[in-house]
PDB file of C-alpha atoms in Angstrom:
ATOM      1  CA  UNK A  17    -193.123  73.411  -5.816  1.00  0.00           C
ATOM      2  CA  UNK A  18    -190.174  75.698  -6.090  1.00  0.00           C
ATOM      3  CA  UNK A  19    -191.791  78.732  -4.500  1.00  0.00           C
ATOM      4  CA  UNK A  20    -194.862  79.776  -2.570  1.00  0.00           C
ATOM      5  CA  UNK A  21    -196.012  81.567  -5.692  1.00  0.00           C
ATOM      6  CA  UNK A  22    -195.943  78.335  -7.712  1.00  0.00           C
ATOM      7  CA  UNK A  23    -197.746  76.463  -4.944  1.00  0.00           C
ATOM      8  CA  UNK A  24    -200.484  79.097  -4.822  1.00  0.00           C
ATOM      9  CA  UNK A  25    -200.880  78.955  -8.604  1.00  0.00           C
ATOM     10  CA  UNK A  26    -201.130  75.170  -8.423  1.00  0.00           C
ATOM     11  CA  UNK A  27    -203.846  75.339  -5.757  1.00  0.00           C
ATOM     12  CA  UNK A  28    -205.842  77.985  -7.649  1.00  0.00           C
ATOM     13  CA  UNK A  29    -205.566  76.145 -10.959  1.00  0.00           C
ATOM     14  CA  UNK A  30    -206.474  72.762  -9.481  1.00  0.00           C
ATOM     15  CA  UNK A  31    -209.504  74.093  -7.634  1.00  0.00           C
ATOM     16  CA  UNK A  32    -210.617  76.155 -10.614  1.00  0.00           C
ATOM     17  CA  UNK A  33    -210.372  73.164 -12.929  1.00  0.00           C
ATOM     18  CA  UNK A  34    -212.353  71.001 -10.512  1.00  0.00           C
ATOM     19  CA  UNK A  35    -215.127  73.590 -10.188  1.00  0.00           C
ATOM     20  CA  UNK A  36    -215.209  74.100 -13.956  1.00  0.00           C
ATOM     21  CA  UNK A  37    -215.465  70.354 -14.484  1.00  0.00           C
ATOM     22  CA  UNK A  38    -218.483  70.204 -12.198  1.00  0.00           C
ATOM     23  CA  UNK A  39    -220.153  73.094 -13.997  1.00  0.00           C
ATOM     24  CA  UNK A  40    -219.465  71.488 -17.386  1.00  0.00           C
ATOM     25  CA  UNK A  41    -220.976  68.208 -16.188  1.00  0.00           C
ATOM     26  CA  UNK A  42    -224.049  70.084 -14.947  1.00  0.00           C
ATOM     27  CA  UNK A  43    -224.397  71.859 -18.309  1.00  0.00           C
ATOM     28  CA  UNK A  44    -223.956  68.633 -20.267  1.00  0.00           C
ATOM     29  CA  UNK A  45    -226.299  66.582 -18.094  1.00  0.00           C
ATOM     30  CA  UNK A  46    -229.225  68.627 -16.742  1.00  0.00           C
ATOM     31  CA  UNK A  47    -230.400  65.675 -14.626  1.00  0.00           C
ATOM     32  CA  UNK A  48    -227.553  66.314 -12.164  1.00  0.00           C
ATOM     33  CA  UNK A  49    -229.014  67.861  -9.029  1.00  0.00           C
ATOM     34  CA  UNK A  50    -228.408  71.623  -8.982  1.00  0.00           C
ATOM     35  CA  UNK A  51    -228.205  71.739  -5.178  1.00  0.00           C
ATOM     36  CA  UNK A  52    -225.451  69.104  -5.114  1.00  0.00           C
ATOM     37  CA  UNK A  53    -223.575  70.972  -7.824  1.00  0.00           C
ATOM     38  CA  UNK A  54    -223.513  74.203  -5.838  1.00  0.00           C
ATOM     39  CA  UNK A  55    -222.624  72.331  -2.647  1.00  0.00           C
ATOM     40  CA  UNK A  56    -219.624  70.727  -4.360  1.00  0.00           C
ATOM     41  CA  UNK A  57    -218.492  74.048  -5.824  1.00  0.00           C
ATOM     42  CA  UNK A  58    -218.761  75.547  -2.321  1.00  0.00           C
ATOM     43  CA  UNK A  59    -216.571  72.732  -1.014  1.00  0.00           C
ATOM     44  CA  UNK A  60    -214.000  73.462  -3.726  1.00  0.00           C
ATOM     45  CA  UNK A  61    -214.006  77.169  -2.851  1.00  0.00           C
ATOM     46  CA  UNK A  62    -213.591  76.373   0.848  1.00  0.00           C
ATOM     47  CA  UNK A  63    -210.713  74.020   0.063  1.00  0.00           C
ATOM     48  CA  UNK A  64    -208.992  76.697  -2.014  1.00  0.00           C
ATOM     49  CA  UNK A  65    -209.387  79.340   0.672  1.00  0.00           C
ATOM     50  CA  UNK A  66    -208.220  77.008   3.428  1.00  0.00           C
ATOM     51  CA  UNK A  67    -205.218  75.760   1.438  1.00  0.00           C
ATOM     52  CA  UNK A  68    -204.091  79.219   0.334  1.00  0.00           C
ATOM     53  CA  UNK A  69    -204.271  80.388   3.938  1.00  0.00           C
ATOM     54  CA  UNK A  70    -202.004  77.569   5.025  1.00  0.00           C
ATOM     55  CA  UNK A  71    -199.294  78.259   2.425  1.00  0.00           C
ATOM     56  CA  UNK A  72    -197.806  81.140   4.381  1.00  0.00           C
ATOM     57  CA  UNK A  73    -195.908  79.557   7.253  1.00  0.00           C
ATOM     58  CA  UNK A  74    -192.941  81.066   9.007  1.00  0.00           C
ATOM     59  CA  UNK A  75    -189.931  79.679  10.800  1.00  0.00           C
ATOM     60  CA  UNK A  76    -188.438  81.393  13.832  1.00  0.00           C
ATOM     61  CA  UNK A  77    -185.740  83.773  12.585  1.00  0.00           C
ATOM     62  CA  UNK A  78    -183.742  83.602  15.823  1.00  0.00           C
ATOM     63  CA  UNK A  79    -180.426  82.210  14.572  1.00  0.00           C
ATOM     64  CA  UNK A  80    -178.896  82.490  18.035  1.00  0.00           C
ATOM     65  CA  UNK A  81    -180.949  79.527  19.245  1.00  0.00           C
ATOM     66  CA  UNK A  82    -178.824  77.279  17.017  1.00  0.00           C
ATOM     67  CA  UNK A  83    -175.140  76.478  17.429  1.00  0.00           C
ATOM     68  CA  UNK A  84    -174.151  77.193  13.835  1.00  0.00           C
ATOM     69  CA  UNK A  85    -175.713  78.833  10.791  1.00  0.00           C
ATOM     70  CA  UNK A  86    -175.654  75.439   9.084  1.00  0.00           C
ATOM     71  CA  UNK A  87    -177.744  73.942  11.896  1.00  0.00           C
ATOM     72  CA  UNK A  88    -180.236  76.794  11.530  1.00  0.00           C
ATOM     73  CA  UNK A  89    -180.512  76.245   7.761  1.00  0.00           C
ATOM     74  CA  UNK A  90    -180.971  72.513   8.245  1.00  0.00           C
ATOM     75  CA  UNK A  91    -183.723  73.009  10.839  1.00  0.00           C
ATOM     76  CA  UNK A  92    -185.435  75.638   8.686  1.00  0.00           C
ATOM     77  CA  UNK A  93    -185.336  73.406   5.598  1.00  0.00           C
ATOM     78  CA  UNK A  94    -186.774  70.474   7.592  1.00  0.00           C
ATOM     79  CA  UNK A  95    -189.547  72.679   8.993  1.00  0.00           C
ATOM     80  CA  UNK A  96    -190.617  73.995   5.586  1.00  0.00           C
ATOM     81  CA  UNK A  97    -190.377  70.566   4.003  1.00  0.00           C
ATOM     82  CA  UNK A  98    -192.616  69.025   6.683  1.00  0.00           C
ATOM     83  CA  UNK A  99    -195.120  71.881   6.431  1.00  0.00           C
ATOM     84  CA  UNK A 100    -195.244  71.596   2.633  1.00  0.00           C
ATOM     85  CA  UNK A 101    -195.624  67.810   2.717  1.00  0.00           C
ATOM     86  CA  UNK A 102    -198.482  68.045   5.215  1.00  0.00           C
ATOM     87  CA  UNK A 103    -200.243  70.731   3.162  1.00  0.00           C
ATOM     88  CA  UNK A 104    -199.975  68.725  -0.064  1.00  0.00           C
ATOM     89  CA  UNK A 105    -201.125  65.522   1.654  1.00  0.00           C
ATOM     90  CA  UNK A 106    -204.216  67.196   3.122  1.00  0.00           C
ATOM     91  CA  UNK A 107    -204.934  69.013  -0.156  1.00  0.00           C
ATOM     92  CA  UNK A 108    -204.786  65.743  -2.116  1.00  0.00           C
ATOM     93  CA  UNK A 109    -207.031  63.971   0.394  1.00  0.00           C
ATOM     94  CA  UNK A 110    -209.589  66.785   0.209  1.00  0.00           C
ATOM     95  CA  UNK A 111    -209.485  66.784  -3.600  1.00  0.00           C
ATOM     96  CA  UNK A 112    -210.143  63.031  -3.658  1.00  0.00           C
ATOM     97  CA  UNK A 113    -213.060  63.485  -1.275  1.00  0.00           C
ATOM     98  CA  UNK A 114    -214.566  66.159  -3.537  1.00  0.00           C
ATOM     99  CA  UNK A 115    -214.099  63.968  -6.633  1.00  0.00           C
ATOM    100  CA  UNK A 116    -215.947  61.175  -4.817  1.00  0.00           C
ATOM    101  CA  UNK A 117    -218.789  63.605  -4.095  1.00  0.00           C
ATOM    102  CA  UNK A 118    -218.817  64.612  -7.764  1.00  0.00           C
ATOM    103  CA  UNK A 119    -219.084  60.987  -8.849  1.00  0.00           C
ATOM    104  CA  UNK A 120    -221.848  60.361  -6.321  1.00  0.00           C
ATOM    105  CA  UNK A 121    -223.782  63.361  -7.656  1.00  0.00           C
ATOM    106  CA  UNK A 122    -223.995  61.810 -11.127  1.00  0.00           C
ATOM    107  CA  UNK A 123    -227.205  59.863 -11.778  1.00  0.00           C
ATOM    108  CA  UNK A 124    -226.780  56.191 -12.720  1.00  0.00           C
ATOM    109  CA  UNK A 125    -227.740  56.690 -16.380  1.00  0.00           C
ATOM    110  CA  UNK A 126    -225.069  59.385 -16.759  1.00  0.00           C
ATOM    111  CA  UNK A 127    -222.444  57.104 -15.194  1.00  0.00           C
ATOM    112  CA  UNK A 128    -223.330  54.382 -17.705  1.00  0.00           C
ATOM    113  CA  UNK A 129    -222.985  56.836 -20.590  1.00  0.00           C
ATOM    114  CA  UNK A 130    -219.612  58.035 -19.361  1.00  0.00           C
ATOM    115  CA  UNK A 131    -218.315  54.491 -18.855  1.00  0.00           C
ATOM    116  CA  UNK A 132    -219.376  53.558 -22.373  1.00  0.00           C
ATOM    117  CA  UNK A 133    -217.703  56.649 -23.827  1.00  0.00           C
ATOM    118  CA  UNK A 134    -214.489  55.919 -21.920  1.00  0.00           C
ATOM    119  CA  UNK A 135    -214.455  52.309 -23.148  1.00  0.00           C
ATOM    120  CA  UNK A 136    -214.483  53.372 -26.798  1.00  0.00           C
TER     121      UNK A 136
END
């Protein structure tokens, strides 16, 4: 992501799409357990809140601790890159975990229907 703003939009859009997908599946297949649906949507909301809170990181602005301005910029770039990579890695892992929960919430007959539709 180029900016924090883009990263926040990505997180909001991804979580919103995942929650909407669960609600659409619940509307299309009433045999999906309502309690599991709301639990998964709660997990998505918690993931969004947690991830958005972790976007705002700050690097120490004390340039005097570094020998040159170039060394400061290099250290700052490395810090933000590592923080971003860790955030994205944890976000992806959490999204995969939620998708697994969504798949587990589907009854077997619904899974068969979806597999048949995907094969066509």
